[in-house]
Amino acid sequence: MANHLFLFTIGPVQSFIAQARKTIDLKAGSDILSELILAAIRLAQTQYQAEVIFPFIPTGNEAQSLPNKFLAQVDINAQDAKAMGVGIETCVRETLEAFAKDAYDELKIRPADAIFQERFMEQIRSHLEVYWVFEPLSSPDNYRQAYKNIESRLSAIKNTRTFDPLPIDESGRKCSVTGERDALIFSANKNFKTPYFIDKSNPKFVHVDAVKLSEREGLSAVVATKRFYSNKPFLSTADIAILTFSEKVKTSPLGFDYGYYKGLYDTKDWDGQLLFPENLTRDYFKKHGLKYEPKEYLKNLQEKLSEIWKKGKAAQLPTRSPYYALLSFDGDSMGRIWSGDAAYLDEAADLKAFQSQLAERLYHFAQKARNFLEGGSEKRGQAVYAGGDDFTGFVNLQYLFEVLQYLRNLYRTEVSQQLPTKMEITFSAGICIAHYKTPLGEVVRSAQKAQDHAKEDAKRNAFCIYLMKRSGEIQRASARWGIPKNELMYLEALRTCVLYQQQGCFSNTFITTINRELMGLLGRSKDFKADFSSIIETELRRLIKRSIIDQGLHQYLQANPQESAQSVMDKMQQAVLLLFRDRTHEHKYQNALHFLEIADFLNRQPDHAN
């Protein structure tokens, strides 16, 4: 017997999580991967007495989100090591097949079709990519080198991975979500017409709720497994956008007809889209399988909804917004940190002990981050994934800055300050702000791109915002969180710009004017290197001063007597100038302008957002 390190990983993560058409697809993909890796860990612990180093799993509790890999130390000989790897891989594949079988049973396909079921399961069996590696560990002193070796071996295997060709019968209409495998499952809702492109000898039509399976939507086995994996409710994008209103109205003493919700249809599949008047139409109700007869029914609903919003506005409840944010972040340079790079950890330090400590700190951070977003007295959004050094979650726009500041501070206090590293452990965040009707797949990809830009454009320890307007226009801006003396300086500057405009202290005229003037001053050439800092700052001060709204400022000062007109002016000017002084970007002025345009967008009355 000999000690070995064992590294086990599951993929493809992109297909399982990021490829999603509904929020339940996104959440289910994360949950399934967590369940698969947990099954692998439990088998390694119980059958092979493996010591799991990463991730941290508290005794007696099941982690809510887990990364797609785990690292363990096990006392095993070379012959049994292979059997262990094969056994754990088999366990993972069988666990996924069990989830797929449960989803298949949920579909209630009748009559039973053994050939079709085998084709369904074949798509499941061929989807997973499982990799595992053992590395001898001769002594505790050799741990650091053994870890570097096992990471290197795993990377080499992934780079030379083998794959099987698709079956010859994979030549039909592709999955609506992934576009990769054949679509096998279509809705048989009586309100839906059979799509013309379907080969009727291939798929199955199933009678399921239209909220779960939309008209003309065709799902592969993998996506169908995710879609029907769990009956636990998960907020839709419209629910996230409308969250501040719907949460407040539940506890409002107004007494208006909250029964509007139940008056639509008595199922658990409520969707916040029904709080937007543009969806109270025959087409929408038909598409989602809702009853809308007699004709007066929709008119009555529209009148009720109008009354709800009038009373809510009179009671100063939050206004509805059709936009929400998807937040995605992960730790910076985590590969170097896990390997004990000399820039972060002393060579003499116990790397295994450090990794165990880091895994535990990341676990506690993830739990607190999830609880802040979903729990407490205020629901700010909903987490999709919170485990390891990654986090993905939906955030209501009203809480966006609060959530970003909390998570950034939490990561520093729960992770970085608790570990004996030479340098601070930081993370970079990508935020995509989008309309609830924007295809979710595009929003997920944009949030990931924003995260990449935060690491590349702003050189890590940064955030990047993608604003996807309904019109199709996209704005992108990124900045570091702050400087050592003020960790959140740039984020706070952006928040200040939004706050004072929302309070009616300033108009957006200075933004449109400086934008027009800068475009004329700088031209369109990317090679234009002249520095107009002093001219621009002087002009910004003048324009901000001219954009004061006297009545709005007066009302704000009455509500905030601790401030003065001069202090408000100074803070606004300082915040805007900070954004223009950020020297991280090659095109610093354009980046600052985009931040101001994003601030202007967030400031507008949500009902009138473009």
Coordinates of C-alpha atoms in Angstrom, one line a residue:
M1 CA 0.0 0.0 0.0
A2 CA 1.2 3.5 -0.7
N3 CA -0.1 7.0 -0.4
H4 CA -1.5 8.6 -3.6
L5 CA -3.1 11.9 -4.5
F6 CA -6.4 11.4 -6.4
L7 CA -7.9 14.1 -8.6
F8 CA -11.3 13.6 -10.1
T9 CA -13.2 15.9 -12.4
I10 CA -16.5 15.9 -14.4
G11 CA -17.5 17.9 -17.5
P12 CA -18.6 19.4 -19.7
V13 CA -19.5 22.3 -17.3
Q14 CA -20.5 24.6 -20.2
S15 CA -23.2 22.1 -21.5
F16 CA -24.5 21.4 -18.0
I17 CA -24.8 24.9 -16.6
A18 CA -24.3 27.7 -19.1
Q19 CA -26.5 26.2 -21.9
A20 CA -29.9 27.2 -20.6
R21 CA -33.1 28.6 -21.9
K22 CA -34.9 28.9 -18.6
T23 CA -33.6 29.7 -15.2
I24 CA -34.6 26.2 -14.0
D25 CA -32.2 24.8 -16.7
L26 CA -29.4 26.9 -15.2
K27 CA -30.1 25.9 -11.6
A28 CA -30.7 22.2 -12.4
G29 CA -27.4 22.0 -14.3
S30 CA -25.6 23.3 -11.2
D31 CA -27.4 21.1 -8.8
I32 CA -26.9 17.9 -10.9
L33 CA -23.2 18.5 -11.2
S34 CA -23.0 19.1 -7.4
E35 CA -24.9 15.8 -6.8
L36 CA -22.6 13.9 -9.2
I37 CA -19.4 15.1 -7.5
L38 CA -21.0 14.5 -4.1
A39 CA -21.8 10.9 -5.1
A40 CA -18.1 10.5 -6.2
I41 CA -16.8 11.9 -2.9
R42 CA -19.1 9.8 -0.7
L43 CA -17.9 6.6 -2.5
A44 CA -14.3 7.6 -2.2
Q45 CA -14.8 8.2 1.5
T46 CA -16.8 5.1 2.4
Q47 CA -15.3 2.4 0.2
Y48 CA -11.7 3.6 -0.1
Q49 CA -11.3 5.7 3.2
A50 CA -10.1 8.6 1.1
E51 CA -9.2 11.9 2.9
V52 CA -10.9 14.7 0.9
I53 CA -8.8 17.8 0.8
F54 CA -11.0 19.8 -1.6
P55 CA -13.8 20.8 -1.5
F56 CA -14.8 21.2 2.1
I57 CA -17.9 19.3 3.2
P58 CA -19.0 19.7 6.8
T59 CA -19.8 16.6 8.7
G60 CA -23.5 15.6 8.6
N61 CA -24.4 18.2 5.9
E62 CA -24.7 18.1 2.2
A63 CA -23.1 21.0 0.5
Q64 CA -25.6 23.0 -1.6
S65 CA -23.1 23.7 -4.4
L66 CA -19.9 21.9 -5.2
P67 CA -17.2 22.4 -7.8
N68 CA -16.9 19.9 -10.6
K69 CA -13.8 18.2 -9.2
F70 CA -12.4 17.0 -5.9
L71 CA -8.9 16.2 -4.6
A72 CA -8.2 13.4 -2.1
Q73 CA -5.4 11.5 -0.5
V74 CA -5.8 7.7 -0.3
D75 CA -3.6 4.8 0.8
I76 CA -3.9 2.4 -2.1
N77 CA -1.7 0.2 -4.3
A78 CA -1.3 0.8 -8.0
Q79 CA -3.5 -2.1 -9.0
D80 CA -6.4 -1.1 -6.7
A81 CA -6.1 2.5 -7.8
K82 CA -7.3 1.8 -11.2
A83 CA -10.3 -0.1 -9.8
M84 CA -11.1 2.8 -7.6
G85 CA -11.0 5.3 -10.4
V86 CA -13.2 3.1 -12.6
G87 CA -15.6 2.4 -9.8
I88 CA -16.1 6.1 -8.9
E89 CA -16.5 7.0 -12.6
T90 CA -19.1 4.2 -12.9
C91 CA -20.9 5.5 -9.8
V92 CA -21.1 9.0 -11.3
R93 CA -22.4 7.8 -14.7
E94 CA -25.0 5.6 -13.0
T95 CA -26.1 8.5 -10.8
L96 CA -26.7 10.7 -13.9
E97 CA -28.6 7.9 -15.5
A98 CA -30.8 7.6 -12.5
F99 CA -31.6 11.3 -12.7
A100 CA -32.4 10.9 -16.4
K101 CA -34.6 7.9 -15.6
D102 CA -36.6 9.9 -13.1
A103 CA -37.0 12.7 -15.6
Y104 CA -38.1 10.2 -18.2
D105 CA -40.7 8.8 -15.8
E106 CA -41.9 12.3 -15.1
L107 CA -42.5 12.8 -18.8
K108 CA -45.0 9.9 -18.7
I109 CA -44.3 8.8 -22.3
R110 CA -47.2 6.6 -23.4
P111 CA -47.2 4.1 -24.9
A112 CA -44.0 2.7 -23.5
D113 CA -41.3 2.7 -26.2
A114 CA -38.2 0.7 -25.3
I115 CA -36.4 1.7 -28.5
F116 CA -37.0 5.4 -27.8
Q117 CA -36.0 5.1 -24.2
E118 CA -32.7 3.5 -25.2
R119 CA -32.1 6.4 -27.5
F120 CA -32.9 8.9 -24.7
M121 CA -30.5 7.1 -22.4
E122 CA -27.8 6.9 -25.1
Q123 CA -27.7 10.7 -25.2
I124 CA -27.2 10.7 -21.5
R125 CA -24.5 8.1 -21.4
S126 CA -22.4 9.8 -24.1
H127 CA -22.6 13.3 -22.6
L128 CA -20.4 13.1 -19.6
E129 CA -16.6 13.7 -19.7
V130 CA -15.0 12.1 -16.7
Y131 CA -11.2 12.3 -15.9
W132 CA -9.3 11.0 -13.0
V133 CA -5.6 10.8 -12.1
F134 CA -3.5 9.2 -9.4
E135 CA -0.1 10.5 -8.3
P136 CA 2.3 8.7 -5.9
L137 CA 3.0 10.6 -2.7
S138 CA 6.2 9.2 -1.2
S139 CA 6.2 11.5 1.8
P140 CA 4.5 14.6 3.3
D141 CA 7.6 16.6 2.1
N142 CA 6.8 15.6 -1.5
Y143 CA 3.2 16.9 -1.4
R144 CA 3.8 20.2 -3.2
Q145 CA 5.5 18.5 -6.1
A146 CA 3.0 15.7 -6.2
Y147 CA 0.2 18.2 -6.5
K148 CA 1.9 20.1 -9.4
N149 CA 2.4 16.7 -11.1
I150 CA -1.2 15.6 -10.8
E151 CA -2.5 19.0 -12.1
S152 CA -0.2 18.8 -15.0
R153 CA -1.2 15.2 -15.8
L154 CA -4.9 16.1 -15.7
S155 CA -4.4 19.0 -18.1
A156 CA -2.4 16.8 -20.5
I157 CA -5.3 14.2 -20.5
K158 CA -7.9 16.9 -21.2
N159 CA -5.8 18.3 -24.0
T160 CA -5.6 14.9 -25.7
R161 CA -9.1 13.7 -24.9
T162 CA -10.8 11.1 -27.0
F163 CA -14.4 11.2 -28.1
D164 CA -16.9 8.9 -29.8
P165 CA -18.6 10.0 -33.1
L166 CA -22.3 10.8 -32.9
P167 CA -24.6 8.0 -33.8
I168 CA -25.8 7.8 -37.4
D169 CA -29.4 8.5 -36.4
E170 CA -28.4 11.9 -35.0
S171 CA -29.5 13.8 -38.1
G172 CA -32.8 15.4 -37.0
R173 CA -33.8 18.7 -35.6
K174 CA -31.4 19.8 -33.0
C175 CA -32.1 20.7 -29.4
S176 CA -33.6 24.2 -28.9
V177 CA -31.2 24.9 -26.0
T178 CA -27.8 23.4 -27.0
G179 CA -28.1 23.0 -30.8
E180 CA -25.9 19.8 -30.4
R181 CA -27.9 16.6 -30.1
D182 CA -31.2 15.7 -31.7
A183 CA -34.4 17.1 -30.0
L184 CA -36.4 14.2 -28.7
I185 CA -39.1 15.7 -26.5
F186 CA -41.8 18.1 -27.7
S187 CA -44.9 19.5 -26.1
A188 CA -48.3 17.9 -26.9
N189 CA -50.2 20.8 -25.5
K190 CA -53.6 21.0 -27.2
N191 CA -53.1 24.7 -27.8
F192 CA -49.9 24.2 -29.7
K193 CA -49.6 23.3 -33.4
T194 CA -47.2 20.5 -34.4
P195 CA -44.0 22.2 -35.7
Y196 CA -43.6 21.6 -39.4
F197 CA -39.9 20.6 -39.1
I198 CA -40.5 17.6 -36.8
D199 CA -39.8 14.0 -38.1
K200 CA -42.7 12.3 -36.5
S201 CA -41.0 8.9 -36.5
N202 CA -38.3 10.3 -34.2
P203 CA -39.5 12.4 -31.2
K204 CA -42.1 12.0 -28.5
F205 CA -44.8 14.5 -27.7
V206 CA -45.5 14.7 -24.0
H207 CA -48.4 16.3 -22.1
V208 CA -46.7 18.6 -19.6
D209 CA -47.3 22.1 -18.3
A210 CA -46.5 24.7 -20.9
V211 CA -44.4 26.6 -18.4
K212 CA -42.0 23.6 -18.4
L213 CA -42.1 23.0 -22.2
S214 CA -43.0 25.8 -24.5
E215 CA -44.5 25.8 -28.0
R216 CA -42.0 24.7 -30.7
E217 CA -39.4 23.9 -28.1
G218 CA -37.6 20.6 -28.6
L219 CA -35.3 19.2 -25.9
S220 CA -32.5 16.7 -26.1
A221 CA -32.3 14.0 -23.3
V222 CA -29.7 16.0 -21.3
V223 CA -31.8 19.3 -21.4
A224 CA -35.0 17.3 -20.6
T225 CA -33.3 15.8 -17.6
K226 CA -32.3 19.2 -16.4
R227 CA -35.8 20.7 -17.1
F228 CA -37.6 17.9 -15.2
Y229 CA -34.9 17.2 -12.6
S230 CA -36.6 18.9 -9.7
N231 CA -40.0 20.3 -8.7
K232 CA -38.4 22.9 -6.4
P233 CA -39.5 26.4 -7.5
F234 CA -36.9 28.8 -9.0
L235 CA -37.5 32.4 -9.9
S236 CA -37.8 33.3 -13.5
T237 CA -36.0 36.3 -15.0
A238 CA -39.2 38.3 -14.7
D239 CA -39.6 37.3 -11.1
I240 CA -36.1 38.6 -10.4
A241 CA -36.8 41.8 -12.2
I242 CA -40.1 42.3 -10.3
L243 CA -38.7 41.0 -6.9
T244 CA -38.7 44.2 -5.0
F245 CA -42.4 44.9 -5.7
S246 CA -43.7 41.3 -5.3
E247 CA -41.8 40.9 -2.0
K248 CA -43.1 44.2 -0.6
V249 CA -46.7 43.7 -1.8
K250 CA -47.0 40.4 0.1
T251 CA -46.6 42.3 3.4
S252 CA -48.3 45.5 2.3
P253 CA -51.3 46.6 4.5
L254 CA -52.9 48.2 1.4
G255 CA -55.5 45.4 1.1
F256 CA -55.6 45.4 -2.7
D257 CA -56.3 42.3 -4.7
Y258 CA -53.2 40.2 -4.2
G259 CA -55.5 37.4 -5.3
Y260 CA -54.7 38.6 -8.8
Y261 CA -52.0 36.0 -8.7
K262 CA -54.3 33.1 -8.0
G263 CA -56.9 34.5 -10.2
L264 CA -54.8 33.6 -13.2
Y265 CA -54.3 29.9 -12.7
D266 CA -54.0 27.7 -9.6
T267 CA -50.6 26.1 -10.1
K268 CA -47.2 26.6 -8.5
D269 CA -45.8 27.7 -11.8
W270 CA -46.5 31.4 -11.3
D271 CA -44.3 33.7 -13.5
G272 CA -43.6 37.3 -12.9
Q273 CA -44.2 38.1 -16.5
L274 CA -47.9 38.3 -15.6
L275 CA -47.2 41.5 -13.7
F276 CA -46.3 43.2 -17.0
P277 CA -49.3 44.4 -19.0
E278 CA -47.8 43.6 -22.4
N279 CA -48.2 39.9 -21.5
L280 CA -51.9 40.0 -20.8
T281 CA -52.7 39.0 -24.3
R282 CA -54.4 36.0 -26.1
D283 CA -51.1 35.1 -27.7
Y284 CA -49.2 35.0 -24.5
F285 CA -51.8 32.9 -22.7
K286 CA -52.0 30.5 -25.6
K287 CA -48.3 30.1 -25.8
H288 CA -48.1 29.3 -22.1
G289 CA -51.2 27.0 -22.1
L290 CA -53.3 29.4 -19.9
K291 CA -57.1 29.8 -20.1
Y292 CA -58.2 33.2 -21.5
E293 CA -61.9 32.7 -22.3
P294 CA -64.2 34.5 -22.2
K295 CA -62.9 37.5 -24.1
E296 CA -63.7 39.8 -21.1
Y297 CA -61.3 37.8 -18.9
L298 CA -58.1 39.5 -20.2
K299 CA -59.6 42.9 -20.0
N300 CA -60.6 42.3 -16.4
L301 CA -57.1 41.2 -15.6
Q302 CA -55.6 44.3 -17.2
E303 CA -57.9 46.5 -15.1
K304 CA -56.9 44.6 -12.0
L305 CA -53.2 44.9 -12.7
S306 CA -53.5 48.7 -13.5
E307 CA -55.2 49.1 -10.1
I308 CA -52.5 47.2 -8.3
W309 CA -49.8 49.5 -9.8
K310 CA -51.8 52.6 -9.0
K311 CA -52.2 51.7 -5.4
G312 CA -48.6 50.5 -5.2
K313 CA -47.3 53.8 -6.5
A314 CA -49.5 55.7 -4.1
A315 CA -48.1 53.7 -1.3
Q316 CA -44.6 54.4 -2.6
L317 CA -43.9 50.7 -3.2
P318 CA -41.0 49.9 -5.6
T319 CA -41.8 50.4 -9.2
R320 CA -41.6 47.5 -11.6
S321 CA -38.5 47.1 -13.7
P322 CA -38.2 44.9 -16.7
Y323 CA -34.4 44.5 -16.1
Y324 CA -32.4 42.3 -13.8
A325 CA -28.7 41.4 -13.3
L326 CA -26.9 38.2 -13.6
L327 CA -23.7 38.2 -11.5
S328 CA -20.8 35.8 -12.2
F329 CA -17.4 35.8 -10.4
D330 CA -14.5 33.6 -9.5
G331 CA -11.2 34.0 -7.7
D332 CA -8.2 35.5 -9.3
S333 CA -5.1 33.4 -10.0
M334 CA -6.6 30.5 -8.1
G335 CA -4.5 27.9 -10.0
R336 CA -1.4 29.6 -8.6
I337 CA -2.9 29.9 -5.1
W338 CA -3.9 26.2 -4.9
S339 CA -0.4 25.1 -6.1
G340 CA 1.2 27.3 -3.4
D341 CA 2.9 29.7 -5.8
A342 CA 5.8 31.5 -4.1
A343 CA 4.1 34.9 -4.7
Y344 CA 1.3 33.8 -2.3
L345 CA 2.8 31.1 0.0
D346 CA 6.2 30.4 1.6
E347 CA 8.0 27.4 0.2
A348 CA 8.3 26.0 3.7
A349 CA 4.5 26.2 4.3
D350 CA 2.4 23.0 4.5
L351 CA 0.5 23.1 1.2
K352 CA -1.9 20.4 2.1
A353 CA -3.0 22.1 5.3
F354 CA -3.2 25.4 3.4
Q355 CA -5.5 23.8 0.7
S356 CA -7.7 22.3 3.4
Q357 CA -8.0 25.7 5.1
L358 CA -8.7 27.5 1.8
A359 CA -11.4 25.0 0.9
E360 CA -13.1 25.5 4.3
R361 CA -12.9 29.3 4.0
L362 CA -14.4 29.2 0.5
Y363 CA -17.2 27.0 1.8
H364 CA -18.2 29.5 4.6
F365 CA -18.0 32.4 2.2
A366 CA -20.3 30.6 -0.3
Q367 CA -22.9 29.8 2.5
K368 CA -22.9 33.4 3.7
A369 CA -23.1 34.8 0.1
R370 CA -26.1 32.6 -0.7
N371 CA -27.9 33.5 2.6
F372 CA -27.4 37.2 1.9
L373 CA -28.9 36.9 -1.5
E374 CA -31.8 34.7 -0.7
G375 CA -32.5 34.9 3.0
G376 CA -33.0 37.4 5.8
S377 CA -35.6 40.0 5.9
E378 CA -35.1 41.0 2.3
K379 CA -34.8 38.7 -0.7
R380 CA -32.3 40.3 -3.1
G381 CA -32.2 37.6 -5.7
Q382 CA -31.5 33.9 -6.1
A383 CA -28.2 32.0 -6.2
V384 CA -27.6 29.5 -9.0
Y385 CA -24.2 28.3 -7.8
A386 CA -22.2 29.2 -4.7
G387 CA -19.3 26.8 -4.1
G388 CA -15.6 26.8 -4.3
D389 CA -14.2 30.1 -5.5
D390 CA -17.1 30.6 -8.0
F391 CA -20.5 32.3 -7.6
T392 CA -23.4 32.8 -10.0
G393 CA -26.6 34.4 -9.1
F394 CA -29.5 36.6 -10.2
V395 CA -29.8 40.0 -8.5
N396 CA -32.7 42.5 -8.5
L397 CA -31.3 45.8 -9.8
Q398 CA -32.4 47.7 -6.6
Y399 CA -29.9 45.6 -4.7
L400 CA -27.1 45.4 -7.2
F401 CA -24.6 47.7 -5.6
E402 CA -25.4 46.5 -2.1
V403 CA -24.8 42.9 -3.2
L404 CA -21.5 43.7 -5.0
Q405 CA -20.2 45.6 -2.0
Y406 CA -21.2 42.9 0.4
L407 CA -19.7 40.1 -1.6
R408 CA -16.4 41.9 -2.1
N409 CA -16.1 42.7 1.6
L410 CA -17.2 39.2 2.6
Y411 CA -14.5 37.6 0.3
R412 CA -11.8 39.7 1.9
T413 CA -12.9 39.0 5.5
E414 CA -13.9 35.4 5.1
V415 CA -11.2 34.2 2.7
S416 CA -8.3 36.5 2.2
Q417 CA -7.8 37.8 5.7
Q418 CA -8.2 34.3 7.2
L419 CA -5.3 32.7 5.3
P420 CA -1.5 33.1 5.7
T421 CA -0.8 34.4 2.2
K422 CA 1.7 37.0 1.2
M423 CA -0.7 38.7 -1.2
E424 CA -4.4 39.4 -0.9
I425 CA -6.7 36.8 -2.5
T426 CA -9.1 38.6 -4.7
F427 CA -11.9 37.9 -7.1
S428 CA -13.2 39.5 -10.4
A429 CA -16.9 39.9 -11.2
G430 CA -18.9 40.1 -14.4
I431 CA -22.4 41.6 -14.3
C432 CA -24.8 41.4 -17.2
I433 CA -27.9 43.7 -16.9
A434 CA -30.6 42.5 -19.3
H435 CA -34.3 42.7 -20.0
Y436 CA -36.3 39.7 -18.7
K437 CA -37.2 38.8 -22.3
T438 CA -33.6 38.7 -23.5
P439 CA -32.7 35.0 -24.3
L440 CA -31.1 33.6 -21.1
G441 CA -28.3 31.9 -23.0
E442 CA -27.1 35.3 -24.3
V443 CA -27.2 36.8 -20.8
V444 CA -25.2 33.9 -19.3
R445 CA -22.5 34.2 -22.1
S446 CA -22.4 38.0 -21.6
A447 CA -21.9 37.7 -17.8
Q448 CA -19.0 35.3 -18.5
K449 CA -17.5 37.7 -21.1
A450 CA -17.8 40.5 -18.6
Q451 CA -16.0 38.4 -16.0
D452 CA -13.2 37.8 -18.5
H453 CA -13.0 41.5 -19.4
A454 CA -12.7 42.3 -15.7
K455 CA -9.6 40.1 -15.5
E456 CA -8.1 41.2 -18.8
D457 CA -9.1 44.9 -19.2
A458 CA -8.8 45.9 -15.5
K459 CA -6.1 43.4 -14.7
R460 CA -8.0 41.3 -12.1
N461 CA -9.5 42.3 -8.7
A462 CA -12.1 44.2 -10.7
F463 CA -15.7 44.2 -12.0
C464 CA -17.1 44.7 -15.4
I465 CA -20.7 45.5 -16.4
Y466 CA -22.4 44.6 -19.6
L467 CA -25.6 46.5 -20.2
M468 CA -27.8 44.8 -22.8
K469 CA -30.7 47.1 -23.7
R470 CA -33.9 45.8 -25.2
S471 CA -33.1 47.9 -28.3
G472 CA -30.0 45.7 -28.9
E473 CA -27.5 48.3 -27.9
I474 CA -24.7 47.0 -25.6
Q475 CA -22.6 49.1 -23.2
R476 CA -19.5 47.7 -21.5
A477 CA -17.3 49.2 -18.8
S478 CA -14.9 47.8 -16.3
A479 CA -12.8 49.0 -13.4
R480 CA -10.8 47.8 -10.4
W481 CA -12.8 47.7 -7.2
G482 CA -10.6 50.3 -5.7
I483 CA -7.2 51.0 -4.3
P484 CA -5.5 49.7 -1.1
K485 CA -6.6 52.7 0.9
N486 CA -10.2 52.5 -0.4
E487 CA -11.0 49.0 -1.5
L488 CA -14.3 49.9 -3.2
M489 CA -13.5 53.3 -4.4
Y490 CA -14.6 52.9 -8.1
L491 CA -17.7 50.9 -7.3
E492 CA -18.7 53.5 -4.7
A493 CA -18.1 56.3 -7.3
L494 CA -20.5 54.6 -9.7
R495 CA -23.0 54.1 -7.0
T496 CA -22.8 57.8 -6.0
C497 CA -23.5 58.8 -9.6
V498 CA -26.6 56.6 -9.7
L499 CA -27.8 57.7 -6.2
Y500 CA -27.8 61.4 -6.7
Q501 CA -29.5 61.2 -10.1
Q502 CA -32.2 58.8 -8.7
Q503 CA -32.8 61.3 -5.9
G504 CA -33.4 64.0 -8.5
C505 CA -30.4 66.1 -7.6
F506 CA -28.9 66.1 -11.1
S507 CA -30.1 65.7 -14.6
N508 CA -28.4 63.5 -17.2
T509 CA -27.5 66.5 -19.4
F510 CA -23.9 66.5 -18.4
I511 CA -23.5 62.9 -19.6
T512 CA -24.9 63.6 -23.0
T513 CA -23.0 66.8 -23.4
I514 CA -19.6 65.4 -22.3
N515 CA -20.2 62.4 -24.6
R516 CA -20.8 64.6 -27.6
E517 CA -17.8 66.9 -26.8
L518 CA -15.4 64.0 -26.1
M519 CA -16.3 62.3 -29.4
G520 CA -15.4 65.5 -31.2
L521 CA -12.2 66.0 -29.2
L522 CA -10.8 62.5 -29.3
G523 CA -12.0 61.5 -32.7
R524 CA -12.5 57.8 -33.7
S525 CA -8.9 56.8 -33.9
K526 CA -7.8 54.2 -31.4
D527 CA -4.2 55.3 -31.8
F528 CA -4.9 58.9 -30.6
K529 CA -2.7 59.2 -27.5
A530 CA -3.1 62.9 -26.5
D531 CA -4.0 63.5 -22.9
F532 CA -6.8 66.0 -22.3
S533 CA -7.2 65.2 -18.6
S534 CA -7.1 68.8 -17.3
I535 CA -9.4 70.1 -20.1
I536 CA -11.9 67.3 -19.5
E537 CA -11.9 67.6 -15.8
T538 CA -12.5 71.4 -16.0
E539 CA -15.4 70.8 -18.4
L540 CA -16.9 68.0 -16.3
R541 CA -17.0 70.2 -13.2
R542 CA -18.8 73.0 -15.2
L543 CA -21.3 70.6 -16.7
I544 CA -22.1 68.9 -13.5
K545 CA -22.7 72.2 -11.8
R546 CA -25.0 73.2 -14.6
S547 CA -27.0 70.0 -14.4
I548 CA -28.2 70.6 -10.8
I549 CA -32.0 70.3 -10.4
D550 CA -32.8 72.9 -7.7
Q551 CA -36.1 71.3 -6.6
G552 CA -34.8 67.8 -6.4
L553 CA -31.7 68.9 -4.5
H554 CA -33.9 70.8 -2.1
Q555 CA -36.1 67.8 -1.4
Y556 CA -33.0 65.6 -0.9
L557 CA -31.4 68.0 1.6
Q558 CA -34.6 68.2 3.6
A559 CA -34.6 64.4 3.9
N560 CA -30.8 64.4 4.6
P561 CA -30.1 67.4 6.8
Q562 CA -26.5 66.1 7.5
E563 CA -25.5 67.0 3.9
S564 CA -25.3 70.4 2.3
A565 CA -25.6 71.6 -1.3
Q566 CA -21.9 72.0 -1.5
S567 CA -21.2 68.5 -0.1
V568 CA -23.5 66.9 -2.6
M569 CA -21.8 68.9 -5.4
D570 CA -18.4 67.9 -4.2
K571 CA -19.3 64.2 -3.9
M572 CA -20.9 64.1 -7.4
Q573 CA -17.9 65.8 -9.0
Q574 CA -15.4 63.6 -7.2
A575 CA -17.3 60.4 -8.2
V576 CA -17.4 61.3 -11.9
L577 CA -13.8 62.5 -12.0
L578 CA -12.6 59.3 -10.3
L579 CA -14.1 57.3 -13.2
F580 CA -12.2 59.5 -15.7
R581 CA -9.0 59.2 -13.7
D582 CA -8.8 55.4 -13.8
R583 CA -5.6 54.7 -15.7
T584 CA -6.2 51.0 -16.1
H585 CA -7.6 51.2 -19.5
E586 CA -6.0 52.1 -22.8
H587 CA -9.3 53.8 -23.8
K588 CA -10.0 55.3 -20.3
Y589 CA -12.3 58.1 -21.5
Q590 CA -14.5 55.8 -23.5
N591 CA -14.7 53.4 -20.5
A592 CA -15.6 56.3 -18.2
L593 CA -18.3 57.4 -20.6
H594 CA -19.8 54.0 -20.7
F595 CA -19.9 53.9 -16.9
L596 CA -21.8 57.2 -16.9
E597 CA -24.2 55.9 -19.5
I598 CA -24.8 52.8 -17.4
A599 CA -25.4 55.0 -14.4
D600 CA -27.9 57.0 -16.4
F601 CA -29.7 53.9 -17.4
L602 CA -29.9 52.6 -13.8
N603 CA -31.1 56.0 -12.7
R604 CA -34.1 56.1 -15.0
Q605 CA -37.6 55.2 -13.9
P606 CA -37.7 51.5 -14.5
D607 CA -41.1 51.7 -16.2
H608 CA -39.5 53.8 -19.0
A609 CA -36.2 51.9 -19.4
N610 CA -35.3 51.3 -23.1

